[in-house]
Amino acid sequence: MFSNLTIKSRLLFMISFLSLLLIGIGIYGLYGMAKSNEGLRSVYEDRTVALGQLDIVVRKLQSNRIANANAIMTPTPENIQKSTAEMEENIAAISKTWDAYMATTLTPEEKILADKFAEDRKRFVVEGLKASISALRSNNVKEAEHIVETKIRPLFVPVREGVNALIKLQLDEAEKEYKASTERYTSTRNIAITIIVAGVLLALWSGFLLLRAILGPLGTAQEVAGKIAAGDLSSNIVIHHNDEVGKLLHSFKSMQDALSSLVKEIQTVVNASVQGDFSKRLDLSNKQGFGRAIGESLNQLSDTTNTGLSDVMRVTNALAAGDLSQKITQEYPGVFGQTKTGVNNTVDALVKVVAEIQQIVEAAAARGDFSVKMDMAGKQGYTKTLSELLNQLSDVTDTGLRDVMRVSNALAVGDLTQSISKDYPGLFGETKDGINATVENLKTLVNEIKVAVEGINTGSKEIAQGNQDLSQRTEEQASSLEETASSMEELTSTVKQNAENAKQANQLAIGASGVAGKGGAVVHQVVGTMASINESSRKIVDIISVIDGIAFQTNILALNAAVEAARAGEQGRGFAVVAAEVRNLAQRSAAAAKEIKTLIGDSVDKVEGGTKLVAEAGSTMEEIVTSIKRVTDIMAEISAASSEQSAGIEQVNQAITQMDEVTQQNAALVEEAAAAAESLEEQAQNLSQSVSVFKIDNSGNRTSTSRQIAAPTETAMAPRRATTPARSAPKPAKAASDTDEWQEF
């Protein structure tokens, strides 16, 4: 039965159920809020306000005692008048506040405590405060003090205990109300959560059933509609419900059956048209509405298509065979008429383009003339594009061939400054890159040859000059070797003397190391003594701090004694004088302790500074001992090195003998190198003249090579002549110069 209900009825049922559930939850929530509000009102009006009133009572009671004590301590008429007036105002204020407190809702226990407090307070006011006020106004201070001791102090104790009991009761009642409110909130929250959860679960279950009952058939209807829209008419539509969705599915089923029948008939006509048979037509006898309109339109389309395609096929077959004489002469409406015009215009355009292309090809092929171009006037579409492309091809070909011809003519006369700078696409671009690369490679090769020729020419001249210098140096070296031998003998005696001096210095360094070690030990002892002095000073500072604390405590005790003496009145005046003296003595002791502490602190700072300086002196002594030990080790190494130098000098003497033999061999080699250098210079000049025919820059200067070669020769020779003054230097410097020249050679 539920499945046959309409969607409207189902939705109304769900809305009613959820509305009732929300109303129930809202009523229960309002009940909980009302209970919570009642608890908050009770806490504020009966407890918070009452606590404020009791606090006023306590403060006024304390103010009365202070005012009474102030009048007794300073019994001047003005002060007595002021204090008694204040006490009367406080009594009136307490009475007013207590009346307001009694007007609130009181528990039985609170009522008992309140009555007891009122009775105690009444006795305290009548027998204590008012009696003291009368005595003070009568300037009877003694009587007022007697009332304070015998009435006010004893009677104030139950009053204070009573108000404290009321305050504690208010706090306890507020805590009880808070706990009760918390329990009510917890209970209300749990019940509300239970109802909400149950209602939500029931609503979800009902909604799920409703959605399944609605969305299932709707999904089926959507699927069927989608398939029909996509052209699928094979869906099996099964109807289970008699609601709105069921009726919609029944309509879809009827529409699918009608469309399937129409599609089958159209498919028959289309299959025949695919086979080239446009004679098939739809049967219109049993059709109406959009089915009949579709049938009539398809039949008319078949007739027009059959006739138009026949004419188009005739002309296109002629175009395919290269025959441009065929055209469509029959008139057609709409798109077929436009097709006829387009086909005929295509034939005319092709006839004109073929004629112009024939002219361009004849000019380029027969005469090599690329200046003939297609006429762009009146052209559009593919004819314009074809004409632009042919004109562009002619321009690119003409420009490219002229650039290639220009560079080739320049290469023929040895001019390497010409290149192709314009960009070309495709094969023309590759040709441009190849020609430019050829020019650059030739230019690089010629430059390298020129540089190499200049280098060879310069090098040959330098070698020739060097051989001459080498010959002179060889002679000078022979005489230098003799002088070196005599110098080595002097060096041997000097090295032996250095060894003896190093041994004596080593002994002295060992003695200094022992003395420095003793000094370091003494410094360590001084550092320990300074640390002990520093520790003793710190202990003295701690003792002074204790004395200062005792003085401070004594001062506090003197102050307390002075206060008690003031309370005692005439009996405590002598004790007050003694307390003042003790206080002065404590203050003087504290001042003296501070001064001693300051002096001792200054001494501690100075002792710490001395300790740091002594510690630095100790570390410096340790560094001195370490340095002396290092000096001792270095002196031992110097002694050993002196012995090694004696052996090395003997090896140097042997090397000088070998150098004399090598010098004689070098003389013969120098003569052979001079002859080879002269031959190399002559060949370099011949190669330079051969390369000078190429032009590699825009200046056109082909004779600059010989002038550029001469300049480096003079520059290279300058350092050789600069070595001549070194021969007149003293012997050791001369020997060093000769050694550098041999290394350069």
GROMACS .gro file of C-alpha atoms in nm, residues 117-447:
model
  331
  117PHE     CA    1   2.351   3.739   6.508
  118ALA     CA    2   2.086   4.011   6.546
  119GLU     CA    3   2.066   3.950   6.923
  120ASP     CA    4   2.447   3.946   6.966
  121ARG     CA    5   2.488   4.259   6.752
  122LYS     CA    6   2.220   4.444   6.945
  123ARG     CA    7   2.398   4.377   7.272
  124PHE     CA    8   2.736   4.471   7.113
  125VAL     CA    9   2.596   4.802   6.989
  126VAL     CA   10   2.405   4.898   7.303
  127GLU     CA   11   2.651   4.786   7.571
  128GLY     CA   12   2.969   4.842   7.376
  129LEU     CA   13   2.967   5.096   7.093
  130LYS     CA   14   2.702   5.338   7.220
  131ALA     CA   15   2.847   5.330   7.571
  132SER     CA   16   3.193   5.407   7.429
  133ILE     CA   17   3.046   5.691   7.219
  134SER     CA   18   2.887   5.846   7.530
  135ALA     CA   19   3.213   5.820   7.725
  136LEU     CA   20   3.414   5.976   7.443
  137ARG     CA   21   3.174   6.265   7.400
  138SER     CA   22   3.206   6.321   7.776
  139ASN     CA   23   3.587   6.332   7.730
  140ASN     CA   24   3.616   6.032   7.960
  141VAL     CA   25   3.890   5.844   7.773
  142LYS     CA   26   3.963   5.616   8.068
  143GLU     CA   27   3.602   5.501   8.073
  144ALA     CA   28   3.609   5.447   7.697
  145GLU     CA   29   3.924   5.233   7.728
  146HIS     CA   30   3.759   5.037   8.009
  147ILE     CA   31   3.452   4.974   7.789
  148VAL     CA   32   3.678   4.854   7.506
  149GLU     CA   33   3.850   4.604   7.734
  150THR     CA   34   3.541   4.479   7.919
  151LYS     CA   35   3.259   4.510   7.665
  152ILE     CA   36   3.357   4.575   7.305
  153ARG     CA   37   3.626   4.307   7.274
  154PRO     CA   38   3.433   4.026   7.447
  155LEU     CA   39   3.101   4.113   7.278
  156PHE     CA   40   3.261   4.143   6.930
  157VAL     CA   41   3.370   3.777   6.932
  158PRO     CA   42   3.015   3.623   6.901
  159VAL     CA   43   2.920   3.896   6.650
  160ARG     CA   44   3.220   3.810   6.431
  161GLU     CA   45   3.154   3.435   6.466
  162GLY     CA   46   2.787   3.486   6.379
  163VAL     CA   47   2.855   3.682   6.059
  164ASN     CA   48   3.126   3.433   5.960
  165ALA     CA   49   2.877   3.150   6.013
  166LEU     CA   50   2.624   3.328   5.790
  167ILE     CA   51   2.886   3.382   5.519
  168LYS     CA   52   2.986   3.016   5.536
  169LEU     CA   53   2.618   2.916   5.518
  170GLN     CA   54   2.569   3.132   5.206
  171LEU     CA   55   2.868   2.969   5.039
  172ASP     CA   56   2.744   2.621   5.133
  173GLU     CA   57   2.393   2.694   5.002
  174ALA     CA   58   2.537   2.838   4.679
  175GLU     CA   59   2.748   2.525   4.636
  176LYS     CA   60   2.440   2.305   4.693
  177GLU     CA   61   2.242   2.505   4.438
  178TYR     CA   62   2.531   2.481   4.192
  179LYS     CA   63   2.552   2.103   4.233
  180ALA     CA   64   2.174   2.069   4.193
  181SER     CA   65   2.183   2.289   3.881
  182THR     CA   66   2.469   2.080   3.741
  183GLU     CA   67   2.274   1.759   3.802
  184ARG     CA   68   1.962   1.908   3.637
  185TYR     CA   69   2.173   2.018   3.338
  186THR     CA   70   2.333   1.674   3.306
  187SER     CA   71   1.997   1.498   3.328
  188THR     CA   72   1.832   1.736   3.080
  189ARG     CA   73   2.127   1.711   2.839
  190ASN     CA   74   2.130   1.329   2.847
  191ILE     CA   75   1.755   1.302   2.794
  192ALA     CA   76   1.767   1.560   2.512
  193ILE     CA   77   2.060   1.383   2.345
  194THR     CA   78   1.873   1.051   2.369
  195ILE     CA   79   1.558   1.201   2.216
  196ILE     CA   80   1.759   1.380   1.942
  197VAL     CA   81   1.960   1.069   1.855
  198ALA     CA   82   1.651   0.851   1.848
  199GLY     CA   83   1.464   1.108   1.638
  200VAL     CA   84   1.755   1.152   1.397
  201LEU     CA   85   1.794   0.776   1.356
  202LEU     CA   86   1.420   0.735   1.295
  203ALA     CA   87   1.422   1.030   1.051
  204LEU     CA   88   1.724   0.887   0.869
  205TRP     CA   89   1.558   0.546   0.843
  206SER     CA   90   1.231   0.696   0.717
  207GLY     CA   91   1.420   0.927   0.480
  208PHE     CA   92   1.622   0.634   0.349
  209LEU     CA   93   1.304   0.439   0.274
  210LEU     CA   94   1.148   0.744   0.107
  211LEU     CA   95   1.457   0.822  -0.099
  212ARG     CA   96   1.489   0.460  -0.208
  213ALA     CA   97   1.124   0.454  -0.307
  214ILE     CA   98   1.163   0.779  -0.507
  215LEU     CA   99   1.522   0.768  -0.637
  216GLY     CA  100   1.500   0.408  -0.758
  217PRO     CA  101   1.225   0.469  -1.015
  218LEU     CA  102   1.366   0.817  -1.091
  219GLY     CA  103   1.705   0.660  -1.161
  220THR     CA  104   1.537   0.415  -1.396
  221ALA     CA  105   1.352   0.701  -1.568
  222GLN     CA  106   1.674   0.906  -1.593
  223GLU     CA  107   1.859   0.607  -1.738
  224VAL     CA  108   1.586   0.548  -1.996
  225ALA     CA  109   1.574   0.920  -2.090
  226GLY     CA  110   1.954   0.928  -2.123
  227LYS     CA  111   1.954   0.622  -2.348
  228ILE     CA  112   1.677   0.767  -2.564
  229ALA     CA  113   1.867   1.099  -2.586
  230ALA     CA  114   2.180   0.902  -2.681
  231GLY     CA  115   1.988   0.714  -2.949
  232ASP     CA  116   1.949   0.383  -2.759
  233LEU     CA  117   1.592   0.260  -2.797
  234SER     CA  118   1.651  -0.095  -2.669
  235SER     CA  119   1.579  -0.033  -2.297
  236ASN     CA  120   1.349  -0.283  -2.119
  237ILE     CA  121   1.117  -0.055  -1.918
  238VAL     CA  122   0.947  -0.237  -1.622
  239ILE     CA  123   0.685  -0.043  -1.418
  240HIS     CA  124   0.644  -0.144  -1.047
  241HIS     CA  125   0.464   0.157  -0.895
  242ASN     CA  126   0.156   0.354  -0.983
  243ASP     CA  127   0.285   0.693  -0.861
  244GLU     CA  128   0.407   0.994  -1.061
  245VAL     CA  129   0.736   0.825  -1.151
  246GLY     CA  130   0.550   0.510  -1.267
  247LYS     CA  131   0.332   0.723  -1.498
  248LEU     CA  132   0.648   0.894  -1.631
  249LEU     CA  133   0.803   0.554  -1.709
  250HIS     CA  134   0.484   0.449  -1.892
  251SER     CA  135   0.512   0.764  -2.110
  252PHE     CA  136   0.879   0.688  -2.182
  253LYS     CA  137   0.785   0.332  -2.287
  254SER     CA  138   0.524   0.460  -2.537
  255MET     CA  139   0.768   0.720  -2.677
  256GLN     CA  140   1.045   0.458  -2.714
  257ASP     CA  141   0.814   0.222  -2.908
  258ALA     CA  142   0.706   0.501  -3.149
  259LEU     CA  143   1.066   0.617  -3.206
  260SER     CA  144   1.186   0.259  -3.265
  261SER     CA  145   0.929   0.211  -3.540
  262LEU     CA  146   1.023   0.543  -3.707
  263VAL     CA  147   1.396   0.468  -3.685
  264LYS     CA  148   1.350   0.133  -3.855
  265GLU     CA  149   1.176   0.294  -4.153
  266ILE     CA  150   1.440   0.572  -4.174
  267GLN     CA  151   1.715   0.309  -4.155
  268THR     CA  152   1.567   0.136  -4.459
  269VAL     CA  153   1.580   0.459  -4.662
  270VAL     CA  154   1.930   0.544  -4.540
  271ASN     CA  155   2.062   0.196  -4.624
  272ALA     CA  156   1.932   0.237  -4.978
  273SER     CA  157   2.095   0.583  -5.003
  274VAL     CA  158   2.424   0.438  -4.882
  275GLN     CA  159   2.404   0.191  -5.168
  276GLY     CA  160   2.349   0.486  -5.406
  277ASP     CA  161   1.976   0.425  -5.439
  278PHE     CA  162   1.784   0.749  -5.372
  279SER     CA  163   1.449   0.608  -5.499
  280LYS     CA  164   1.340   0.472  -5.159
  281ARG     CA  165   1.076   0.680  -4.973
  282LEU     CA  166   0.903   0.670  -4.633
  283ASP     CA  167   0.541   0.549  -4.613
  284LEU     CA  168   0.336   0.844  -4.485
  285SER     CA  169  -0.005   0.673  -4.472
  286ASN     CA  170   0.009   0.570  -4.103
  287LYS     CA  171   0.209   0.867  -3.967
  288GLN     CA  172   0.104   1.187  -3.794
  289GLY     CA  173   0.264   1.471  -3.598
  290PHE     CA  174   0.644   1.490  -3.591
  291GLY     CA  175   0.666   1.143  -3.756
  292ARG     CA  176   0.482   1.258  -4.070
  293ALA     CA  177   0.684   1.585  -4.082
  294ILE     CA  178   1.012   1.389  -4.060
  295GLY     CA  179   0.895   1.152  -4.337
  296GLU     CA  180   0.797   1.431  -4.578
  297SER     CA  181   1.128   1.615  -4.515
  298LEU     CA  182   1.335   1.302  -4.574
  299ASN     CA  183   1.149   1.219  -4.898
  300GLN     CA  184   1.202   1.574  -5.032
  301LEU     CA  185   1.570   1.560  -4.929
  302SER     CA  186   1.617   1.237  -5.121
  303ASP     CA  187   1.471   1.391  -5.440
  304THR     CA  188   1.687   1.705  -5.425
  305THR     CA  189   2.001   1.514  -5.329
  306ASN     CA  190   1.964   1.268  -5.615
  307THR     CA  191   1.942   1.543  -5.880
  308GLY     CA  192   2.212   1.771  -5.734
  309LEU     CA  193   2.466   1.497  -5.678
  310SER     CA  194   2.432   1.382  -6.036
  311ASP     CA  195   2.538   1.728  -6.168
  312VAL     CA  196   2.820   1.764  -5.917
  313MET     CA  197   2.949   1.416  -6.000
  314ARG     CA  198   2.954   1.503  -6.371
  315VAL     CA  199   3.164   1.821  -6.321
  316THR     CA  200   3.401   1.669  -6.062
  317ASN     CA  201   3.468   1.371  -6.290
  318ALA     CA  202   3.563   1.618  -6.564
  319LEU     CA  203   3.794   1.811  -6.325
  320ALA     CA  204   3.955   1.485  -6.217
  321ALA     CA  205   4.029   1.409  -6.580
  322GLY     CA  206   4.178   1.761  -6.631
  323ASP     CA  207   3.880   1.884  -6.831
  324LEU     CA  208   3.798   2.246  -6.735
  325SER     CA  209   3.517   2.290  -6.990
  326GLN     CA  210   3.235   2.126  -6.789
  327LYS     CA  211   2.993   2.333  -6.569
  328ILE     CA  212   2.653   2.298  -6.390
  329THR     CA  213   2.384   2.477  -6.585
  330GLN     CA  214   2.063   2.369  -6.401
  331GLU     CA  215   1.927   2.602  -6.130
  332TYR     CA  216   1.906   2.475  -5.766
  333PRO     CA  217   1.773   2.649  -5.452
  334GLY     CA  218   1.955   2.695  -5.118
  335VAL     CA  219   2.272   2.505  -5.049
  336PHE     CA  220   2.255   2.309  -5.373
  337GLY     CA  221   2.243   2.640  -5.563
  338GLN     CA  222   2.543   2.764  -5.368
  339THR     CA  223   2.718   2.435  -5.443
  340LYS     CA  224   2.650   2.487  -5.817
  341THR     CA  225   2.792   2.844  -5.800
  342GLY     CA  226   3.095   2.727  -5.601
  343VAL     CA  227   3.174   2.444  -5.845
  344ASN     CA  228   3.146   2.674  -6.148
  345ASN     CA  229   3.360   2.945  -5.982
  346THR     CA  230   3.619   2.680  -5.898
  347VAL     CA  231   3.639   2.582  -6.264
  348ASP     CA  232   3.685   2.947  -6.372
  349ALA     CA  233   3.949   3.019  -6.107
  350LEU     CA  234   4.146   2.707  -6.195
  351VAL     CA  235   4.146   2.810  -6.564
  352LYS     CA  236   4.288   3.154  -6.478
  353VAL     CA  237   4.547   3.026  -6.228
  354VAL     CA  238   4.674   2.761  -6.468
  355ALA     CA  239   4.732   3.031  -6.732
  356GLU     CA  240   4.929   3.256  -6.494
  357ILE     CA  241   5.138   2.968  -6.356
  358GLN     CA  242   5.226   2.870  -6.712
  359GLN     CA  243   5.361   3.224  -6.774
  360ILE     CA  244   5.579   3.219  -6.456
  361VAL     CA  245   5.722   2.873  -6.532
  362GLU     CA  246   5.806   2.970  -6.892
  363ALA     CA  247   5.990   3.289  -6.775
  364ALA     CA  248   6.191   3.106  -6.504
  365ALA     CA  249   6.272   2.790  -6.699
  366ALA     CA  250   6.339   2.938  -7.042
  367ARG     CA  251   6.503   3.275  -6.956
  368GLY     CA  252   6.610   3.240  -6.587
  369ASP     CA  253   6.387   3.540  -6.510
  370PHE     CA  254   6.233   3.527  -6.162
  371SER     CA  255   6.084   3.878  -6.180
  372VAL     CA  256   5.754   3.759  -6.333
  373LYS     CA  257   5.484   3.745  -6.058
  374MET     CA  258   5.123   3.637  -6.018
  375ASP     CA  259   4.866   3.917  -6.044
  376MET     CA  260   4.697   3.949  -5.700
  377ALA     CA  261   4.412   4.171  -5.820
  378GLY     CA  262   4.072   4.006  -5.773
  379LYS     CA  263   4.209   3.691  -5.606
  380GLN     CA  264   4.090   3.551  -5.277
  381GLY     CA  265   4.075   3.224  -5.092
  382TYR     CA  266   4.293   2.940  -5.219
  383THR     CA  267   4.376   3.125  -5.545
  384LYS     CA  268   4.512   3.419  -5.344
  385THR     CA  269   4.706   3.185  -5.116
  386LEU     CA  270   4.846   2.995  -5.413
  387SER     CA  271   4.945   3.321  -5.588
  388GLU     CA  272   5.112   3.459  -5.273
  389LEU     CA  273   5.307   3.136  -5.225
  390LEU     CA  274   5.428   3.133  -5.589
  391ASN     CA  275   5.529   3.502  -5.568
  392GLN     CA  276   5.707   3.438  -5.239
  393LEU     CA  277   5.885   3.139  -5.396
  394SER     CA  278   6.002   3.358  -5.685
  395ASP     CA  279   6.124   3.634  -5.448
  396VAL     CA  280   6.312   3.394  -5.222
  397THR     CA  281   6.469   3.212  -5.514
  398ASP     CA  282   6.578   3.536  -5.684
  399THR     CA  283   6.719   3.693  -5.363
  400GLY     CA  284   6.892   3.372  -5.253
  401LEU     CA  285   7.061   3.307  -5.587
  402ARG     CA  286   7.182   3.671  -5.602
  403ASP     CA  287   7.336   3.643  -5.250
  404VAL     CA  288   7.506   3.316  -5.345
  405MET     CA  289   7.640   3.472  -5.667
  406ARG     CA  290   7.775   3.777  -5.475
  407VAL     CA  291   7.965   3.570  -5.217
  408SER     CA  292   8.096   3.326  -5.481
  409ASN     CA  293   8.238   3.613  -5.692
  410ALA     CA  294   8.408   3.757  -5.377
  411LEU     CA  295   8.565   3.417  -5.295
  412ALA     CA  296   8.695   3.392  -5.650
  413VAL     CA  297   8.905   3.711  -5.602
  414GLY     CA  298   9.022   3.617  -5.247
  415ASP     CA  299   8.778   3.851  -5.062
  416LEU     CA  300   8.672   3.680  -4.736
  417THR     CA  301   8.476   3.979  -4.596
  418GLN     CA  302   8.151   3.900  -4.785
  419SER     CA  303   7.873   3.679  -4.633
  420ILE     CA  304   7.497   3.620  -4.654
  421SER     CA  305   7.318   3.801  -4.368
  422LYS     CA  306   6.953   3.757  -4.469
  423ASP     CA  307   6.754   3.466  -4.320
  424TYR     CA  308   6.615   3.200  -4.557
  425PRO     CA  309   6.392   2.899  -4.479
  426GLY     CA  310   6.447   2.538  -4.575
  427LEU     CA  311   6.704   2.446  -4.839
  428PHE     CA  312   6.791   2.813  -4.902
  429GLY     CA  313   6.868   2.851  -4.531
  430GLU     CA  314   7.091   2.543  -4.537
  431THR     CA  315   7.270   2.681  -4.845
  432LYS     CA  316   7.320   3.017  -4.670
  433ASP     CA  317   7.458   2.845  -4.357
  434GLY     CA  318   7.693   2.631  -4.566
  435ILE     CA  319   7.835   2.929  -4.762
  436ASN     CA  320   7.875   3.143  -4.447
  437ALA     CA  321   8.043   2.854  -4.268
  438THR     CA  322   8.279   2.809  -4.564
  439VAL     CA  323   8.372   3.179  -4.556
  440GLU     CA  324   8.424   3.171  -4.178
  441ASN     CA  325   8.634   2.856  -4.196
  442LEU     CA  326   8.851   3.006  -4.471
  443LYS     CA  327   8.883   3.329  -4.275
  444THR     CA  328   8.980   3.138  -3.957
  445LEU     CA  329   9.228   2.926  -4.152
  446VAL     CA  330   9.393   3.231  -4.313
  447ASN     CA  331   9.408   3.410  -3.975
   0.00000   0.00000   0.00000
